[in-house]
Tab-separated table of C-alpha atoms in Angstrom:
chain	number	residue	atom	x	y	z
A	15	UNK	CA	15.247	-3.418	-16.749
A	16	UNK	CA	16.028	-6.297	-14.291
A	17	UNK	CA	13.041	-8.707	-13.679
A	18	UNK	CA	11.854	-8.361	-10.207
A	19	UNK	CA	9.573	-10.595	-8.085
A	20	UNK	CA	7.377	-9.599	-5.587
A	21	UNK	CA	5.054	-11.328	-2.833
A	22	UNK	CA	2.264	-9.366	-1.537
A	23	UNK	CA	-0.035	-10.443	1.006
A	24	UNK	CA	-3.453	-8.971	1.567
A	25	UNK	CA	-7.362	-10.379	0.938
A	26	UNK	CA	-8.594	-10.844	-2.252
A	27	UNK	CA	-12.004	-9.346	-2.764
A	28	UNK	CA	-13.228	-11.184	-6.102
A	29	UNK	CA	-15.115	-8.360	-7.085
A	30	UNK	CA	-14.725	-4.425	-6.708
A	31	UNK	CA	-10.970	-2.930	-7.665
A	32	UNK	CA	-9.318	-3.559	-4.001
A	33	UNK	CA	-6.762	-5.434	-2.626
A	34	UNK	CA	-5.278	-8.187	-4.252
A	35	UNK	CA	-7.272	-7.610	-7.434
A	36	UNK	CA	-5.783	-4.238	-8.101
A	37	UNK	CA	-2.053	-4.846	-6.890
A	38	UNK	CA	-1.439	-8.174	-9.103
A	39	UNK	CA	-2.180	-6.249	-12.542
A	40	UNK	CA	-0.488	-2.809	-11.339
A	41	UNK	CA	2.406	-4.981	-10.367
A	42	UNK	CA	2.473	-6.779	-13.380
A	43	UNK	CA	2.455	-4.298	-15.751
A	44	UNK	CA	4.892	-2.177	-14.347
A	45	UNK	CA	6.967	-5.238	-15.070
A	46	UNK	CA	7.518	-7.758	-12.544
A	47	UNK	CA	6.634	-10.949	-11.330
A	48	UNK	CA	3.870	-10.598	-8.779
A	49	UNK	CA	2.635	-13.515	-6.797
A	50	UNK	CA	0.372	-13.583	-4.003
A	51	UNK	CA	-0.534	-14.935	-0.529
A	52	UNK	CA	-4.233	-14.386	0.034
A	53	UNK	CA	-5.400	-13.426	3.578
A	54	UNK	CA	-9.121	-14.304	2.757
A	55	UNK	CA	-11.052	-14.336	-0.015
A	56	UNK	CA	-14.229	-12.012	-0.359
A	57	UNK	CA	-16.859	-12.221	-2.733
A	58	UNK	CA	-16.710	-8.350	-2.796
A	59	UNK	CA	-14.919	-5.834	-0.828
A	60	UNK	CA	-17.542	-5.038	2.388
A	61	UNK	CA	-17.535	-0.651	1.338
A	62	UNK	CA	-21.388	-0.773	-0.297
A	63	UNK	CA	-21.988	-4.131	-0.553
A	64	UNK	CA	-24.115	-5.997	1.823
A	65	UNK	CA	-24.203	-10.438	1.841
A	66	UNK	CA	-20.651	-10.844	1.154
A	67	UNK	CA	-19.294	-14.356	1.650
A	68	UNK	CA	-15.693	-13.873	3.738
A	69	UNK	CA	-13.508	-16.960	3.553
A	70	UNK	CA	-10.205	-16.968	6.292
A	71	UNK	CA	-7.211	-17.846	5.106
A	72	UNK	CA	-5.045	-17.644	7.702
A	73	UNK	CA	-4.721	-21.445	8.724
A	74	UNK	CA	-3.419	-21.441	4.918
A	75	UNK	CA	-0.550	-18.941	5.041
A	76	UNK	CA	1.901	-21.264	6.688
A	77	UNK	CA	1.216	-24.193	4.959
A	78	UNK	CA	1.931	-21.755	1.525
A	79	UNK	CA	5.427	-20.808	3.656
A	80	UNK	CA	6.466	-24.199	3.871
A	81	UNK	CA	6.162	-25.664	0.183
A	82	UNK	CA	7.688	-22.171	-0.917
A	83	UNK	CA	10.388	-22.873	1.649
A	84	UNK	CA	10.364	-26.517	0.509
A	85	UNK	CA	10.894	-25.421	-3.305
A	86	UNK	CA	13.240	-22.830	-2.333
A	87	UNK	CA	11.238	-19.399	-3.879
A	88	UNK	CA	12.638	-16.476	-3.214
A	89	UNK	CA	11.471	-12.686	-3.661
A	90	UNK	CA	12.964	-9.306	-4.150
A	91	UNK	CA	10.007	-8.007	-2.258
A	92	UNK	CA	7.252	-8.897	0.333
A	93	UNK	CA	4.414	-6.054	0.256
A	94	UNK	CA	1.841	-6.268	2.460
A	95	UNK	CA	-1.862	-4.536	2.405
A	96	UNK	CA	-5.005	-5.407	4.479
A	97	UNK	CA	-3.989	-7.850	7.022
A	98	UNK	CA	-7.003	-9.405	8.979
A	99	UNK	CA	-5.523	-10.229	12.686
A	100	UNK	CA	-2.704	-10.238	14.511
A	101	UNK	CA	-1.865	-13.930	14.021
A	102	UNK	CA	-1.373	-12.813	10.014
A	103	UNK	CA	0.746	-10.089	10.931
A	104	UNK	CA	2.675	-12.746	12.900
A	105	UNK	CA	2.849	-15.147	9.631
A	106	UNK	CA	3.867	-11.925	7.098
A	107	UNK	CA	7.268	-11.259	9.696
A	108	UNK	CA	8.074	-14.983	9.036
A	109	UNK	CA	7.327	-14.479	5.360
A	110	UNK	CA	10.090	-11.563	5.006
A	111	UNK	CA	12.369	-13.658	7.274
A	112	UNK	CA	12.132	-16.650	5.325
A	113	UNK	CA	11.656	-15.848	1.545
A	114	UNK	CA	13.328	-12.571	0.830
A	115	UNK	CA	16.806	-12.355	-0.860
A	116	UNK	CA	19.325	-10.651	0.858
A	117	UNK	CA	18.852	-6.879	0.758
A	118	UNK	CA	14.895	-7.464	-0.416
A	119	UNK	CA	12.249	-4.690	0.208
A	120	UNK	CA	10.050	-4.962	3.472
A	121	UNK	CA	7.094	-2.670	2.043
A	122	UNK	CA	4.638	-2.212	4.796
A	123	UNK	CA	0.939	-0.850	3.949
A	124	UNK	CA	-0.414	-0.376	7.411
A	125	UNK	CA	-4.006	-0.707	6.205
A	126	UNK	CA	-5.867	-0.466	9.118
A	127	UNK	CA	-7.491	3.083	10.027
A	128	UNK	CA	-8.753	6.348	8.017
A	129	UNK	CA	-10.987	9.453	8.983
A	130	UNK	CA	-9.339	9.191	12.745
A	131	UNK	CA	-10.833	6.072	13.508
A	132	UNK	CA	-9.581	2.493	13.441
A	133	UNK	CA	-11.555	0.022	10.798
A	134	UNK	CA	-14.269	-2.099	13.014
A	135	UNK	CA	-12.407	-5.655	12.575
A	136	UNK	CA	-9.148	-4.072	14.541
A	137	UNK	CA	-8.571	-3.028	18.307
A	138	UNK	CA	-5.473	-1.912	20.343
A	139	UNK	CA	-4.162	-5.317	20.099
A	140	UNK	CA	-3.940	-5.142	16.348
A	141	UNK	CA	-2.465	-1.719	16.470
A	142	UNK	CA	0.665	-2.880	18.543
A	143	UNK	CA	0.925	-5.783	16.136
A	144	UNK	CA	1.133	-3.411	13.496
A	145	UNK	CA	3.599	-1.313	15.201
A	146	UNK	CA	5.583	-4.387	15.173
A	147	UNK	CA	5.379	-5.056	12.026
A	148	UNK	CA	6.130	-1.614	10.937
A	149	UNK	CA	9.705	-1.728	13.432
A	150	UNK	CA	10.678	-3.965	10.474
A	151	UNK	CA	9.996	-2.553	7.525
A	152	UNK	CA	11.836	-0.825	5.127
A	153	UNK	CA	9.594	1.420	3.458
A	154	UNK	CA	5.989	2.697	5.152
A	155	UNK	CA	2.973	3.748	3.245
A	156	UNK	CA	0.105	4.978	5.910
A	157	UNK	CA	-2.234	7.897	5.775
A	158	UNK	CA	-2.513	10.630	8.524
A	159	UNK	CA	-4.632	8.013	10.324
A	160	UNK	CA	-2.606	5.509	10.388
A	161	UNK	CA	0.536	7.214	11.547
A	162	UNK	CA	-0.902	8.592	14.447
A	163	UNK	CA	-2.105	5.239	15.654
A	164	UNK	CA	1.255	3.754	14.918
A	165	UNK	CA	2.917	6.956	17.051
A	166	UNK	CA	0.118	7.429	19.669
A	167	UNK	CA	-0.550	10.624	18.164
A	168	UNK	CA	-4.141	12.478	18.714
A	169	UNK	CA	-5.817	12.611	15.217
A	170	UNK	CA	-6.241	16.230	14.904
A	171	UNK	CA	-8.989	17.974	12.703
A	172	UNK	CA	-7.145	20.685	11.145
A	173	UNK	CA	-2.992	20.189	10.961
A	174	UNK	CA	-0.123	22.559	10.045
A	175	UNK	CA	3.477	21.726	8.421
A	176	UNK	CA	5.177	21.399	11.934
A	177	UNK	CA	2.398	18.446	12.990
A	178	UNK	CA	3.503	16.543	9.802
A	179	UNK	CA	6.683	16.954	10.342
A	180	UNK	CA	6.661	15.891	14.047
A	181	UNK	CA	4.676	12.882	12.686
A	182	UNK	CA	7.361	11.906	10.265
A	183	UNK	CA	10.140	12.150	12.743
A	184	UNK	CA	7.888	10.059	15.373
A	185	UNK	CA	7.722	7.605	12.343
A	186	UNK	CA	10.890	7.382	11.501
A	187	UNK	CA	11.753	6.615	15.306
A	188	UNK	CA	9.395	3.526	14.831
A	189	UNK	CA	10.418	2.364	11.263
A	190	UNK	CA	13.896	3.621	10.465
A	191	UNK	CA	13.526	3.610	6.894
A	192	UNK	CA	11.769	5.420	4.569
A	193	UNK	CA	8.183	6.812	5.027
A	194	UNK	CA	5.562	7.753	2.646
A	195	UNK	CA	3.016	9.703	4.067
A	196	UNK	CA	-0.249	9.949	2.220
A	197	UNK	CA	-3.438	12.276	1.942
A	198	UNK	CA	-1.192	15.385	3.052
A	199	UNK	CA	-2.666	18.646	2.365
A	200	UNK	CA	-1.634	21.997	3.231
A	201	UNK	CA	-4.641	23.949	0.617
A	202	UNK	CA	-7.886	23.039	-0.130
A	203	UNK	CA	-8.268	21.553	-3.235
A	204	UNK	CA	-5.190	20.343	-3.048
A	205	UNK	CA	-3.682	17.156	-1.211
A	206	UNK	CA	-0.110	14.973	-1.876
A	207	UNK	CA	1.917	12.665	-0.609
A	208	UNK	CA	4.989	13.690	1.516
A	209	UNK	CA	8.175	11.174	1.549
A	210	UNK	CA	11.346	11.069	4.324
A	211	UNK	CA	13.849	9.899	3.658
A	212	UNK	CA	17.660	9.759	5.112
A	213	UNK	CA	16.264	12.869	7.408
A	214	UNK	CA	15.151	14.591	3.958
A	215	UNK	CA	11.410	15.290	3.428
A	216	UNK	CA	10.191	16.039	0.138
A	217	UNK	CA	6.081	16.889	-1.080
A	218	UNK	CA	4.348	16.213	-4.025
A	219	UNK	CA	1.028	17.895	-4.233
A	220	UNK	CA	-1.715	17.398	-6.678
A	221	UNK	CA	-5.431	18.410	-6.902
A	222	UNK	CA	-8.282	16.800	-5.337
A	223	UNK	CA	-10.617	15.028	-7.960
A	224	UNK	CA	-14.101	13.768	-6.142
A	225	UNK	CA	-14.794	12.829	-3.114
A	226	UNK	CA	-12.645	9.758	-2.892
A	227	UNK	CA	-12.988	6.451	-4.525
A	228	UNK	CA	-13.081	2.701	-2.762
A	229	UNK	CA	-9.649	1.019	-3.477
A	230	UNK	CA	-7.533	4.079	-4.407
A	231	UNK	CA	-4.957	3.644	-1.206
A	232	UNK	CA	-4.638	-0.116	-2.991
A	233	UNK	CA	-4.019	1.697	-6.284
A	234	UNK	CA	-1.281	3.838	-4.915
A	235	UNK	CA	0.447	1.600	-2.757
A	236	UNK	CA	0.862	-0.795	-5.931
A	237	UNK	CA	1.977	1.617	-8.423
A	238	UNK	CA	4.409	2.393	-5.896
A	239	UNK	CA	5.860	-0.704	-5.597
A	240	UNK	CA	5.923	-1.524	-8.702
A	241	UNK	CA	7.456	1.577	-9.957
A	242	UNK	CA	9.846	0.806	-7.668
A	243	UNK	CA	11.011	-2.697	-8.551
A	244	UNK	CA	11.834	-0.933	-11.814
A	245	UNK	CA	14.901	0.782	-9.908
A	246	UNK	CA	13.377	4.186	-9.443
A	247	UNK	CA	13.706	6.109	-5.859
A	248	UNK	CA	11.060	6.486	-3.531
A	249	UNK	CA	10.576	9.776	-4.261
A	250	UNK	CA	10.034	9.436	-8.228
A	251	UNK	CA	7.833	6.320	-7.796
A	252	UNK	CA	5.677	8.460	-4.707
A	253	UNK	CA	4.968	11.116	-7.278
A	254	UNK	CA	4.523	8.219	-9.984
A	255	UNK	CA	2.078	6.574	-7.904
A	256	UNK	CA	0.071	9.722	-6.896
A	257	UNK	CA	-0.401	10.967	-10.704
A	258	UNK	CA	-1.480	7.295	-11.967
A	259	UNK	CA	-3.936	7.498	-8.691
A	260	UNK	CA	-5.501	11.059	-10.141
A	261	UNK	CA	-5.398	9.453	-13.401
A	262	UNK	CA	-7.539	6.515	-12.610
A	263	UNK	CA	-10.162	8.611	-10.635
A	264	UNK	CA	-10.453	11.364	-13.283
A	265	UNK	CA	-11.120	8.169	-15.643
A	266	UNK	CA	-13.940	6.673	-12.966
A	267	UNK	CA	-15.834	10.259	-11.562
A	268	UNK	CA	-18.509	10.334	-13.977
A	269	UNK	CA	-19.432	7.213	-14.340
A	270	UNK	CA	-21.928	6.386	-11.628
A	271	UNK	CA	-22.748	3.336	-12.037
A	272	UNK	CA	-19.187	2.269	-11.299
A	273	UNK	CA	-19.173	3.309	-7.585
A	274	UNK	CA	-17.207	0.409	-6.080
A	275	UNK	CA	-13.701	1.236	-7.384
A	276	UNK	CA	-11.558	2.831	-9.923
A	277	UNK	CA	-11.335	2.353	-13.674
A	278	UNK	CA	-7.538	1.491	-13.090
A	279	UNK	CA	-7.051	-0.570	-16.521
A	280	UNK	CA	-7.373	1.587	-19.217
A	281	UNK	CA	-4.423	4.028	-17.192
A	282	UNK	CA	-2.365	0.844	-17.520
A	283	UNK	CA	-0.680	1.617	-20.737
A	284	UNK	CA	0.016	5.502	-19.794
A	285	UNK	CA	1.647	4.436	-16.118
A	286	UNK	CA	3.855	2.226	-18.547
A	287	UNK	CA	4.526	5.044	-21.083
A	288	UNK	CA	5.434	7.256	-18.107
A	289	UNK	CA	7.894	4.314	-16.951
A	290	UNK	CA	9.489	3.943	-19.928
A	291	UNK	CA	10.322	7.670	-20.357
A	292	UNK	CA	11.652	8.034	-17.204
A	293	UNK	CA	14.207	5.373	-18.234
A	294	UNK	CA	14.999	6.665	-21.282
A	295	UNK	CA	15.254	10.343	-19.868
A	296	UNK	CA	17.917	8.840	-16.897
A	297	UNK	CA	19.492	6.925	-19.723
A	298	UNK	CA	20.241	9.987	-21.572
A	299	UNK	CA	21.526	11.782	-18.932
């Protein structure tokens, strides 16, 4: 396995499973180098908490840029979560421009909406900025919410196959490269994750556990990137992603006390097991 580094840049909420917090161990394990430009630091995430202490980082983020330029760091990969304005979204495109090798990953988490409604820090300007931002990516990972935003699409309540795929094609219009569409479900009981790619779409259901956990979009979105710095296609590492996801919420659902997030660590070592076998089962092929 080549040894991969990657950059992401989103907050870090010190305490609750989110964010920065989740995707530098998920990263890590699956093998690579993970480093980090923080977009502000919480003391927790704000979903149940109330008195948080918010720190802004963004007068930070090019000063970062320029020693990294300075000492000449490079990365195979810039992934980006929960970006706080539009002047960060501004200082992540100069990121990518500046410290990715040639032919690196633009990995674009367009964390900014759910439930058909934008999050209360972001407006229309913000959404354009994202839009932006997304025109240069080359991999997108937004729920149903998000892409319509990003495609002025009407959220709708109920959907049908022909919606999604409409959805992906107006995405794919925007982005160009290869979109991962989250929350996706066709049954209840049932939702998945459905990827285009090169004009191909493929789905990859699984069951709903719970009602939902803070943090779990976080979860996903680094298990898929790290999955993929270990060389495996967007499709495999979706479906990689998704079952670790399941995994870690099965592990949390009972435990009621631990509200704020997802017991992510102890399904470390089985996301790495599953790794590994995939390796050795395209190895032996």
């Amino acid at each position: 396995m080549e040894y991969k580094r990657v950059l992401t840049s989103q907050d870090i909420s010190c305490f609750g499973q989110c964010s920065g917090t989740v995707a530098l161990p998920i990263i890590s394990a699956c093998g690579s180098e993970c480093a980090i430009i923080p977009s502000a630091v919480l003391s927790t995430h704000t979903a149940g908490f109330e008195g948080y202490t918010f720190c802004d980082l963004t007068d930070e983020i090019p000063k970062i840029l320029k020693h990294w330029i300075d000492t000449d760091i490079m990365f195979d990969c810039v992934y980006t979560g929960y970006l706080g304005s539009t002047q960060q979204i501004k200082y992540v495109a100069e990121i990518m421009d500046e410290l990715l090798i040639d032919g690196g990953l633009r990995i674009v988490d367009p964390a900014m909406a759910d439930n058909g409604q934008l999050y209360p820090a972001f407006n229309e300007e913000y959404v354009e900025a994202m839009k932006w931002l997304c025109s240069q990516a080359n991999i997108l990972l937004p729920n149903i919410t998000e892409a319509c935003f990003l495609t002025d699409t009407e959220y709708p309540e109920s959907y049908d196959q022909d919606f999604i795929n409409k959805l992906l094609s107006d995405l794919d219009q925007l982005c160009g490269g290869c979109i991962v569409l989250t929350g996706v479900s066709f049954r209840e009981g049932y939702t998945g994750v459905m990827i285009y790619e090169s004009g191909i779409c493929s789905y990859y259901e699984h069951e709903v556990v719970g009602d939902g956990c803070h943090g779990t979009g976080d979860v996903y979105a680094s298990a898929f990137v790290g999955t993929m710095m270990r060389g495996v296609g967007a499709v495999n590492a979706a479906c990689v992603a998704a079952d670790f996801t399941v995994n870690c919420i099965k592990g949390t659902i009972d435990d009621e006390d631990h509200w704020y997030g997802v017991k992510f660590e102890p399904q470390l070592a089985g996301l790495i097991e599953t790794l590994k076998e995939g390796e050795e089962e395209a190895d032996a092929e």
